[in-house]
PDB file of C-alpha atoms in Angstrom:
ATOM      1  CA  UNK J 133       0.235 -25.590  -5.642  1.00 71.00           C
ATOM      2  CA  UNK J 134      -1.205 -28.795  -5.857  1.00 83.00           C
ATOM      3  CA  UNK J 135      -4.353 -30.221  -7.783  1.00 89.00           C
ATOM      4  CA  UNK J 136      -7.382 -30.607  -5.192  1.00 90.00           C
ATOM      5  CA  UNK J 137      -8.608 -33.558  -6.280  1.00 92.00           C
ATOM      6  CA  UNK J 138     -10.524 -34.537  -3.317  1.00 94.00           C
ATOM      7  CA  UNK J 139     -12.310 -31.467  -4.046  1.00 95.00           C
ATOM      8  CA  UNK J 140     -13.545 -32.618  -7.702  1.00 94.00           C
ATOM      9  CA  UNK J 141     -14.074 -36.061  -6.194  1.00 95.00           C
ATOM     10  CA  UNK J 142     -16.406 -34.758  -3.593  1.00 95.00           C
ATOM     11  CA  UNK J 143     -18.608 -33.042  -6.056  1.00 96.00           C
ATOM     12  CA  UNK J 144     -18.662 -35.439  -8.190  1.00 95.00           C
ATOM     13  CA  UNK J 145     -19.730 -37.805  -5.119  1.00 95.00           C
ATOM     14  CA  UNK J 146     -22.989 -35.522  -4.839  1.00 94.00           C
ATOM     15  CA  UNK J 147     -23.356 -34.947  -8.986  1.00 95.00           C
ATOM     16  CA  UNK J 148     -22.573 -31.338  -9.054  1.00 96.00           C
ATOM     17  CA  UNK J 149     -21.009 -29.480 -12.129  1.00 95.00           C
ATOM     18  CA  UNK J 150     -18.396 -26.821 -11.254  1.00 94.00           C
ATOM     19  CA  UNK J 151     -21.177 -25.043 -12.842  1.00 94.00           C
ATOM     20  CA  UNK J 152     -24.165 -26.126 -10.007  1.00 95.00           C
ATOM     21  CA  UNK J 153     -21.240 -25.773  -6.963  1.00 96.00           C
ATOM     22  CA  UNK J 154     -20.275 -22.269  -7.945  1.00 94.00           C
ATOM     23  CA  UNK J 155     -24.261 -21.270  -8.156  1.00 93.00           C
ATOM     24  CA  UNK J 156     -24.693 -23.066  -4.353  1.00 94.00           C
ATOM     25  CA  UNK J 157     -21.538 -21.072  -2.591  1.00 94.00           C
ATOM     26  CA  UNK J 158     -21.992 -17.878  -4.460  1.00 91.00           C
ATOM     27  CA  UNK J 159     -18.780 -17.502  -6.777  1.00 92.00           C
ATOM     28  CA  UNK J 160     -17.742 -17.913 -10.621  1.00 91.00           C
ATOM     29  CA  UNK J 161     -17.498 -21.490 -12.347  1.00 92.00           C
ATOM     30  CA  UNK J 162     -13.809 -20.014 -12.945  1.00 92.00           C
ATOM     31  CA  UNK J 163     -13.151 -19.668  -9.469  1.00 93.00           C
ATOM     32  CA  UNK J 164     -14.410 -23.410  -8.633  1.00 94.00           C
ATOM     33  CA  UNK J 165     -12.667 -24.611 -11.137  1.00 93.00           C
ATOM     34  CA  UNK J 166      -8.978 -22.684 -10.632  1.00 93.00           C
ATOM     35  CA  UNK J 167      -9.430 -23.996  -6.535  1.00 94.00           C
ATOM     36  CA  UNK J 168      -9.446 -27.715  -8.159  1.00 94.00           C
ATOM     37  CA  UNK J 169      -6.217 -26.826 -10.107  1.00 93.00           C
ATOM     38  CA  UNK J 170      -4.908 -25.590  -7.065  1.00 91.00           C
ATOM     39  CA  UNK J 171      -3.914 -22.299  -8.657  1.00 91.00           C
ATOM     40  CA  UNK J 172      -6.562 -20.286  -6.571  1.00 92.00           C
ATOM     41  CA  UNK J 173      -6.146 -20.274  -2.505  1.00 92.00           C
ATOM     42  CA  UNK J 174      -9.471 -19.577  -1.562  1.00 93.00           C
ATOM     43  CA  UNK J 175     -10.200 -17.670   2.047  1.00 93.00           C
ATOM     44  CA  UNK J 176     -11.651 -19.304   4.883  1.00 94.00           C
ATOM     45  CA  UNK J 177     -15.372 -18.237   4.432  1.00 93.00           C
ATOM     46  CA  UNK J 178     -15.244 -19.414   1.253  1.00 94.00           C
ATOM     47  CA  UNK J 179     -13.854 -23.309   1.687  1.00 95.00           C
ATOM     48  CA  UNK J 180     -16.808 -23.401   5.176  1.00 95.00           C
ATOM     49  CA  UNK J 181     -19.095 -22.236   1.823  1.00 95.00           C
ATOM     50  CA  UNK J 182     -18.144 -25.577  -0.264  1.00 96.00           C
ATOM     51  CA  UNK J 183     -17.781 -27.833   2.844  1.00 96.00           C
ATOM     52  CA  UNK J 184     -21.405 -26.917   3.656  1.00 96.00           C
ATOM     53  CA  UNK J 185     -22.317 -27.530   0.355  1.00 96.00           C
ATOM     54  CA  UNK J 186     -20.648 -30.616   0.024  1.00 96.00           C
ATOM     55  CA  UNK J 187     -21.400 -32.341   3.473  1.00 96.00           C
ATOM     56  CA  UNK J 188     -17.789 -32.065   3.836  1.00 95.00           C
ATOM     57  CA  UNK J 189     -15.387 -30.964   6.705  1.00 96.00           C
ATOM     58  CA  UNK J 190     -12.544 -28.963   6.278  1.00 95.00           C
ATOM     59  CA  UNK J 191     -10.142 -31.767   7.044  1.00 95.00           C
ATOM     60  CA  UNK J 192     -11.551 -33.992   4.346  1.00 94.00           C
ATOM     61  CA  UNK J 193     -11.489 -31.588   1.675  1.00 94.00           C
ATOM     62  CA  UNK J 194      -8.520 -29.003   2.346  1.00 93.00           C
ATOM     63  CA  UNK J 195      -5.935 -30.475   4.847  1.00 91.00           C
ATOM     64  CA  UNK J 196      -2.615 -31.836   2.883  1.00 83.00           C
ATOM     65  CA  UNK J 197      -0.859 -34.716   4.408  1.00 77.00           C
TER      66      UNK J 197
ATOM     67  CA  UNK F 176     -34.541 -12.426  -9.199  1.00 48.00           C
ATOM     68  CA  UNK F 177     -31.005 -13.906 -10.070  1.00 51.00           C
ATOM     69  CA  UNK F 178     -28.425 -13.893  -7.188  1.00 54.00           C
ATOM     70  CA  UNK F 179     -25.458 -10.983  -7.616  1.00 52.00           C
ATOM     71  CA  UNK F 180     -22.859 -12.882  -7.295  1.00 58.00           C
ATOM     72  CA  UNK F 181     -19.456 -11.376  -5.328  1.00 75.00           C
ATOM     73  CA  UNK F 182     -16.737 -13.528  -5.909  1.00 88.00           C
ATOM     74  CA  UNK F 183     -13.461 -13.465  -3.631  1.00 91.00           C
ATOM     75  CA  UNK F 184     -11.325 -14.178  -6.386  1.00 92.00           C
ATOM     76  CA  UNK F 185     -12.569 -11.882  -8.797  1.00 92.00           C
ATOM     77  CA  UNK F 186     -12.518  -9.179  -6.021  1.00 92.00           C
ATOM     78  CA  UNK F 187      -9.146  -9.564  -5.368  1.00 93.00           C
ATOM     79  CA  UNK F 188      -8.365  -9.841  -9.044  1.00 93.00           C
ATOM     80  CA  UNK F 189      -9.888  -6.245  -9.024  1.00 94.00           C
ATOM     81  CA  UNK F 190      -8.173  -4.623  -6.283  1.00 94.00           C
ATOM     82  CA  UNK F 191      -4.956  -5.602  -7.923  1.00 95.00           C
ATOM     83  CA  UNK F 192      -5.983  -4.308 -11.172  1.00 97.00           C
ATOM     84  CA  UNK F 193      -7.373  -0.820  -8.924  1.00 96.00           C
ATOM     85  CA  UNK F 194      -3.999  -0.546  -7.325  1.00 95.00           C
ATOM     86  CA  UNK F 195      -2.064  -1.122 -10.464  1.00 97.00           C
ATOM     87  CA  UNK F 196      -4.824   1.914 -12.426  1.00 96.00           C
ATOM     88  CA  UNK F 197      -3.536   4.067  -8.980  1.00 95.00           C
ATOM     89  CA  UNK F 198       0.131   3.857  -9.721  1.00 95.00           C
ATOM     90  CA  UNK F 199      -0.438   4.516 -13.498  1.00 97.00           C
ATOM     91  CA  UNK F 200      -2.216   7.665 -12.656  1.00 96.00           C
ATOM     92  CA  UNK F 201       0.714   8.838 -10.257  1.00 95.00           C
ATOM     93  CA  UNK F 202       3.136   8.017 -13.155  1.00 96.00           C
ATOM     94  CA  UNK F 203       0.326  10.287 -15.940  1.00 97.00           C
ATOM     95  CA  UNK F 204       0.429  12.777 -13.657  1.00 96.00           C
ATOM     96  CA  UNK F 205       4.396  13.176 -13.287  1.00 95.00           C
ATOM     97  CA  UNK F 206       4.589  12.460 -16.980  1.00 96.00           C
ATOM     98  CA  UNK F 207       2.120  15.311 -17.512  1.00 96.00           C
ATOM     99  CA  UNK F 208       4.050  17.791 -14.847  1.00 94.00           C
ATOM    100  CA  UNK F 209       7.940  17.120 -16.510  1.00 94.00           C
ATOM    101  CA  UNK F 210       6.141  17.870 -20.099  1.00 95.00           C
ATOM    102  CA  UNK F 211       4.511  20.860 -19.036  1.00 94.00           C
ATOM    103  CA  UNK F 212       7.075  22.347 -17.443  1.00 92.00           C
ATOM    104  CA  UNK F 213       9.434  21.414 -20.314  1.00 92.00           C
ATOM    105  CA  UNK F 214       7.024  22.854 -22.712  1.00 92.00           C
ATOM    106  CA  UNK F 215       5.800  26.135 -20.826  1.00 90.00           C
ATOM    107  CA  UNK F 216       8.650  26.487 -18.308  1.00 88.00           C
ATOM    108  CA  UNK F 217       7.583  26.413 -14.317  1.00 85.00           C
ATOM    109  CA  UNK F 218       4.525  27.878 -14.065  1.00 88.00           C
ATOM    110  CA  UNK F 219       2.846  26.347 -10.663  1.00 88.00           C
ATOM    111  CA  UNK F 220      -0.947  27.458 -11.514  1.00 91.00           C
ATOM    112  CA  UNK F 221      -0.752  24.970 -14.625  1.00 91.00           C
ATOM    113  CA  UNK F 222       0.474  21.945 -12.934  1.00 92.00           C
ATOM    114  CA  UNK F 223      -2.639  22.321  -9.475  1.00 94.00           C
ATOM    115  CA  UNK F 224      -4.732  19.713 -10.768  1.00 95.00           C
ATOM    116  CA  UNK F 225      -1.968  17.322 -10.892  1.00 95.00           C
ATOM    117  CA  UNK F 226      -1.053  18.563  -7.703  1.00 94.00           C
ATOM    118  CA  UNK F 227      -4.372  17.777  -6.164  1.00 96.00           C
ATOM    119  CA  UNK F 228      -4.748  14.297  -7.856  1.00 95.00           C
ATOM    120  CA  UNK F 229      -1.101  13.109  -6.929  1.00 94.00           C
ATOM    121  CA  UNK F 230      -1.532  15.238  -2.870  1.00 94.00           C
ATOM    122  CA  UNK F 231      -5.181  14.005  -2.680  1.00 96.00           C
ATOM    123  CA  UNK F 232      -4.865  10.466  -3.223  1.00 94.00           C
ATOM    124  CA  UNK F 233      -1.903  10.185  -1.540  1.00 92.00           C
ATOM    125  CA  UNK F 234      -2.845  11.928   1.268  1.00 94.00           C
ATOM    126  CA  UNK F 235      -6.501   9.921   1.089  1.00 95.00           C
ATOM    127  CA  UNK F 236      -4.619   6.585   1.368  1.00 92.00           C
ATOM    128  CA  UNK F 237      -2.175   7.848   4.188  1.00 91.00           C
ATOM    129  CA  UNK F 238      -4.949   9.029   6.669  1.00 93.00           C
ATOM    130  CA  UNK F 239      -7.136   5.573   5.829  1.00 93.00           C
ATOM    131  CA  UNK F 240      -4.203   3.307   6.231  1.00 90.00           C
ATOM    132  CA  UNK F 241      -3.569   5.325  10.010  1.00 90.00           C
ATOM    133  CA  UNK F 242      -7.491   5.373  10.593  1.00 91.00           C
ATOM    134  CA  UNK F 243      -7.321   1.713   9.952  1.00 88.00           C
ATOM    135  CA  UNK F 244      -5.033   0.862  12.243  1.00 86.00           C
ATOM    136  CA  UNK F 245      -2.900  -0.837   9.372  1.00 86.00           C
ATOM    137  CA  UNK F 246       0.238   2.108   9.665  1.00 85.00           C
ATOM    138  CA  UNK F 247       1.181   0.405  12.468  1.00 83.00           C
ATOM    139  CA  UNK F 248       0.237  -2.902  12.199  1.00 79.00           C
ATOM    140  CA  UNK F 249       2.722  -2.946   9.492  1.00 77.00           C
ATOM    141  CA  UNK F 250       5.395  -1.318  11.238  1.00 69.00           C
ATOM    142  CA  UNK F 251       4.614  -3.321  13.965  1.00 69.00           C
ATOM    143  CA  UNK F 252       6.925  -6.188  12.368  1.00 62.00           C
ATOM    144  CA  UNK F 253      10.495  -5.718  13.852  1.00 58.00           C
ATOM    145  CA  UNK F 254      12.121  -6.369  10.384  1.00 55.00           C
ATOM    146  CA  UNK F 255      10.650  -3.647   8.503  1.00 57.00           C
ATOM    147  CA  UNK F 256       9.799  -1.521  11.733  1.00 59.00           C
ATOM    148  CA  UNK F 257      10.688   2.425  10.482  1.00 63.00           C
ATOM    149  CA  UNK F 258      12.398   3.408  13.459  1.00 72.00           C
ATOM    150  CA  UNK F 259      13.250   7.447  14.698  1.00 74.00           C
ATOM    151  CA  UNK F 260      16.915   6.721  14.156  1.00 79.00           C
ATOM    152  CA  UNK F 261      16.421   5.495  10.282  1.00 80.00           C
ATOM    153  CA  UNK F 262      14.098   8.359   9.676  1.00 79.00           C
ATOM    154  CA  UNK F 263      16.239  11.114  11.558  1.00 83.00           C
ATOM    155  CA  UNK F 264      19.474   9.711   9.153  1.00 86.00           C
ATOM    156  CA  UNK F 265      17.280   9.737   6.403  1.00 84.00           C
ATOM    157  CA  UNK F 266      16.019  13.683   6.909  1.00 84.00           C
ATOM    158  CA  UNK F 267      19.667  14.100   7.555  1.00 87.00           C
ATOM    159  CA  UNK F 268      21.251  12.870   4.364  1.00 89.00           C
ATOM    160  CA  UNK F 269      18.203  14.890   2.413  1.00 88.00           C
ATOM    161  CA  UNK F 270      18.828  17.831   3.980  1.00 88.00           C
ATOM    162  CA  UNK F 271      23.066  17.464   3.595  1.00 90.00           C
ATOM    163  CA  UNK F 272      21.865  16.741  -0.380  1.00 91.00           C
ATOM    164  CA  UNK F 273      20.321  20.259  -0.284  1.00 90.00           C
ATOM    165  CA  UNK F 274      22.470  22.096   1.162  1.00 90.00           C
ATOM    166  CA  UNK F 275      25.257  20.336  -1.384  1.00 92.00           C
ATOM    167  CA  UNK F 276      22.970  21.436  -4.173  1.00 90.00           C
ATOM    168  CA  UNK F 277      22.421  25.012  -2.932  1.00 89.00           C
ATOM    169  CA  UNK F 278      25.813  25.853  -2.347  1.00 89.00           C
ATOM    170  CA  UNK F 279      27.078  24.371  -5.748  1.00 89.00           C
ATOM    171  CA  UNK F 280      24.465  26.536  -7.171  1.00 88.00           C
ATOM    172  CA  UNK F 281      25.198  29.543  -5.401  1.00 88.00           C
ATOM    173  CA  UNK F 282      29.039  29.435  -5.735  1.00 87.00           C
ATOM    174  CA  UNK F 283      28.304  29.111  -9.923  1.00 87.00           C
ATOM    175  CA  UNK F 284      25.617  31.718 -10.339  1.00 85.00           C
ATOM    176  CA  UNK F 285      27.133  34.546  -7.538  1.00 86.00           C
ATOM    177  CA  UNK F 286      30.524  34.102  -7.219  1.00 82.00           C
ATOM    178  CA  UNK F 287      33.776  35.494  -9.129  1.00 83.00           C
ATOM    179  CA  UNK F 288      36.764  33.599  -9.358  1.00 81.00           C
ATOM    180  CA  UNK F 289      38.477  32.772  -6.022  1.00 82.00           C
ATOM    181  CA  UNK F 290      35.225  33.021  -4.236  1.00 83.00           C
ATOM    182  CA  UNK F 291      33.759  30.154  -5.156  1.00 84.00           C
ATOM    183  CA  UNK F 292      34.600  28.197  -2.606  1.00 86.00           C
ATOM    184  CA  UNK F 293      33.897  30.192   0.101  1.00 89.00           C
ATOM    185  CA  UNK F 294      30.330  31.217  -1.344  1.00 88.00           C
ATOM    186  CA  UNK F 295      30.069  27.401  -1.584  1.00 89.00           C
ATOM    187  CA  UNK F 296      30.621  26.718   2.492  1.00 90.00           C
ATOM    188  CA  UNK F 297      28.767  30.101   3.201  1.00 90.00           C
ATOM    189  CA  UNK F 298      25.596  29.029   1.921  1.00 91.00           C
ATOM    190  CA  UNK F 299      26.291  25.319   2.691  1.00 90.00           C
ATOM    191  CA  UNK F 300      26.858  26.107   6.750  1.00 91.00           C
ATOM    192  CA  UNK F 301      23.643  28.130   6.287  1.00 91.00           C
ATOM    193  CA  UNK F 302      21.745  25.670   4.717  1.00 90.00           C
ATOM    194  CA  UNK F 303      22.382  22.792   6.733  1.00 88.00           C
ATOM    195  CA  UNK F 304      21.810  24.778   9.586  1.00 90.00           C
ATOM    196  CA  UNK F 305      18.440  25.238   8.380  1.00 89.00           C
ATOM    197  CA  UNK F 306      16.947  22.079   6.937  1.00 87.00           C
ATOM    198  CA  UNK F 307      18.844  19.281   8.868  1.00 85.00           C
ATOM    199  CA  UNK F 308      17.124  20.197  11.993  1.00 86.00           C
ATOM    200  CA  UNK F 309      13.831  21.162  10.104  1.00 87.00           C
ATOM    201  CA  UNK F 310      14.067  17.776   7.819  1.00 86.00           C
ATOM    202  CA  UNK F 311      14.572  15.174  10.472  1.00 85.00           C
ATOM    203  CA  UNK F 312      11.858  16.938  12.537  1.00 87.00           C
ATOM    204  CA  UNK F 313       9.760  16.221   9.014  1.00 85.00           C
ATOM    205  CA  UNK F 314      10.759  12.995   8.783  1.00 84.00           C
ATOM    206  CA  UNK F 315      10.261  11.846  12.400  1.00 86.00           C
ATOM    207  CA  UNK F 316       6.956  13.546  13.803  1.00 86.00           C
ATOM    208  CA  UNK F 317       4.297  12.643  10.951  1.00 86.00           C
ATOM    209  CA  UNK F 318       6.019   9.246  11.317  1.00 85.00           C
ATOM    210  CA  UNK F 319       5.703   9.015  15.189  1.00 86.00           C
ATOM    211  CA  UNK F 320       2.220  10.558  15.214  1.00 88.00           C
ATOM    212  CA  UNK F 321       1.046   8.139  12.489  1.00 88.00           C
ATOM    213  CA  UNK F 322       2.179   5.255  14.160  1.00 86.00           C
ATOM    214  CA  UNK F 323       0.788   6.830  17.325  1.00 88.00           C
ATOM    215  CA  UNK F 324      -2.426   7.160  16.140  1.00 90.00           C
ATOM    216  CA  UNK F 325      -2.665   4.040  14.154  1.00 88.00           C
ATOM    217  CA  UNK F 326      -1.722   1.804  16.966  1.00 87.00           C
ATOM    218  CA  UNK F 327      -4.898   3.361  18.971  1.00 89.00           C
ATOM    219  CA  UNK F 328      -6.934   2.838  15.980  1.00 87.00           C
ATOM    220  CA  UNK F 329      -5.910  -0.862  16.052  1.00 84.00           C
ATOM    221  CA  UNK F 330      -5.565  -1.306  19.584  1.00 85.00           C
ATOM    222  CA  UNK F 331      -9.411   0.218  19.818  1.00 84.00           C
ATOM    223  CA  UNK F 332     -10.382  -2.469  17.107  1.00 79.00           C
ATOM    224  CA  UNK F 333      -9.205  -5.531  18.620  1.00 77.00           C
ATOM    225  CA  UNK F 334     -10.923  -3.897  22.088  1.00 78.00           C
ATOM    226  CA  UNK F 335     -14.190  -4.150  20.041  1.00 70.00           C
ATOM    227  CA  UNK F 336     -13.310  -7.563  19.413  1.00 64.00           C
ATOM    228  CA  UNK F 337     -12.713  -8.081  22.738  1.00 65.00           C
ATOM    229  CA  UNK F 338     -16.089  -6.984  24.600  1.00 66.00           C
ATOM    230  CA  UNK F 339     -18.042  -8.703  21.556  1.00 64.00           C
ATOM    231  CA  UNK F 340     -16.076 -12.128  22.694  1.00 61.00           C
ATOM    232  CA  UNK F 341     -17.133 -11.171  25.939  1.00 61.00           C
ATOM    233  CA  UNK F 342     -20.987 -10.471  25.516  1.00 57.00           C
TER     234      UNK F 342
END
């Protein structure tokens, strides 16, 4: 799978740690931090979860060209 | 108060890890049945509570997965669909297997020489008269019933579904 890097650049955008993004949607720094690597596919709920958090849709943040 | 956190991931992390403690128990309690019986010799009260742990949790998991609907759901794709046929051959073959076995056995522990071979298709006539029919009735009925049963269970789900939608 590949790195989600628009991910990392999004919460970097609003100055979040994986740390402060995993607190907001309710999961482990681990499990921010293995979606970014790409070696976690993370369910629906979850990616609404950091879109919200993120001001983000799920197009900008999930959909591979 | 701090938030308890339930984390997909980690969740499904744990069921794997669950599932993988289920088989191990299955395999303890098989280990534990071959060494008792190789140690004491067949005795059936010592080996109940394995019977109840391996019966039990198998049998647990078998009426959730038809309760859930997910029996048939599975079977539902075409490719791994269990049909009557495959399950019918399958009780056959078993019971053809015993009958082998029982006439083999027979024809060494009963029989003089020259009989063998007619205690051997003696009890091997019997037996297959007996457990082919019984076997693929075994194999096929739960199997019918469970999909049966499961596709209502599913079927009633996605009706919830339906008149929620609705309202």
């Amino acid at each position: 799978m590949m790195k989600n890097l628009k991910l990392k650049a999004a919460r970097a955008e609003k100055d979040l740690s994986q740390a402060d993004l995993a607190e907001i949607v309710g999961v482990a720094r681990q499990t921010i931090g293995l979606i970014e690597l790409g070696k976690y596919n993370p369910t629906l709920n979850l990616c609404i979860a950091i879109c919200k958090a993120l001001d983000k849709t799920l197009n900008d943040l999930f959909w591979i060209d | 108060m701090k938030k308890i956190i339930v984390d997909e991931r980690i969740q499904s992390v744990q069921n794997k890890i669950y599932k993988e403690v289920f088989y191990l128990v299955l395999i303890m309690c098989l280990v534990s049945i071959v060494a008792k019986t190789l140690y004491y010799g067949f005795d059936a009260t010592k080996l109940i509570t394995e019977a109840v742990i391996i019966l039990g949790s198998i049998g647990y998991f078998g009426i959730k997965t038809i309760l859930l609907g997910t029996y048939y759901e599975v079977n539902e794709d075409k490719i791994n669909r269990s049909s009557p046929k495959k399950n019918a051959l399958f009780g056959g073959l078993v019971g053809v297997l015993i009958a082998i076995f029982f006439g083999v056995r027979s024809s060494i522990l009963y029989a003089n020489q020259g009989e063998k071979l007619y205690y051997f298709m003696l009890v091997f006539v019997a037996a297959l008269m007996i457990y082919i029919p019984v076997l693929i009735i075994a194999t096929v009925l739960p199997d019918y019933m469970a999909n049966k049963v499961s596709k209502r269970m599913s079927e009633k789900r996605l009706g919830d579904y339906d008149e929620e939608s609705q309202a």
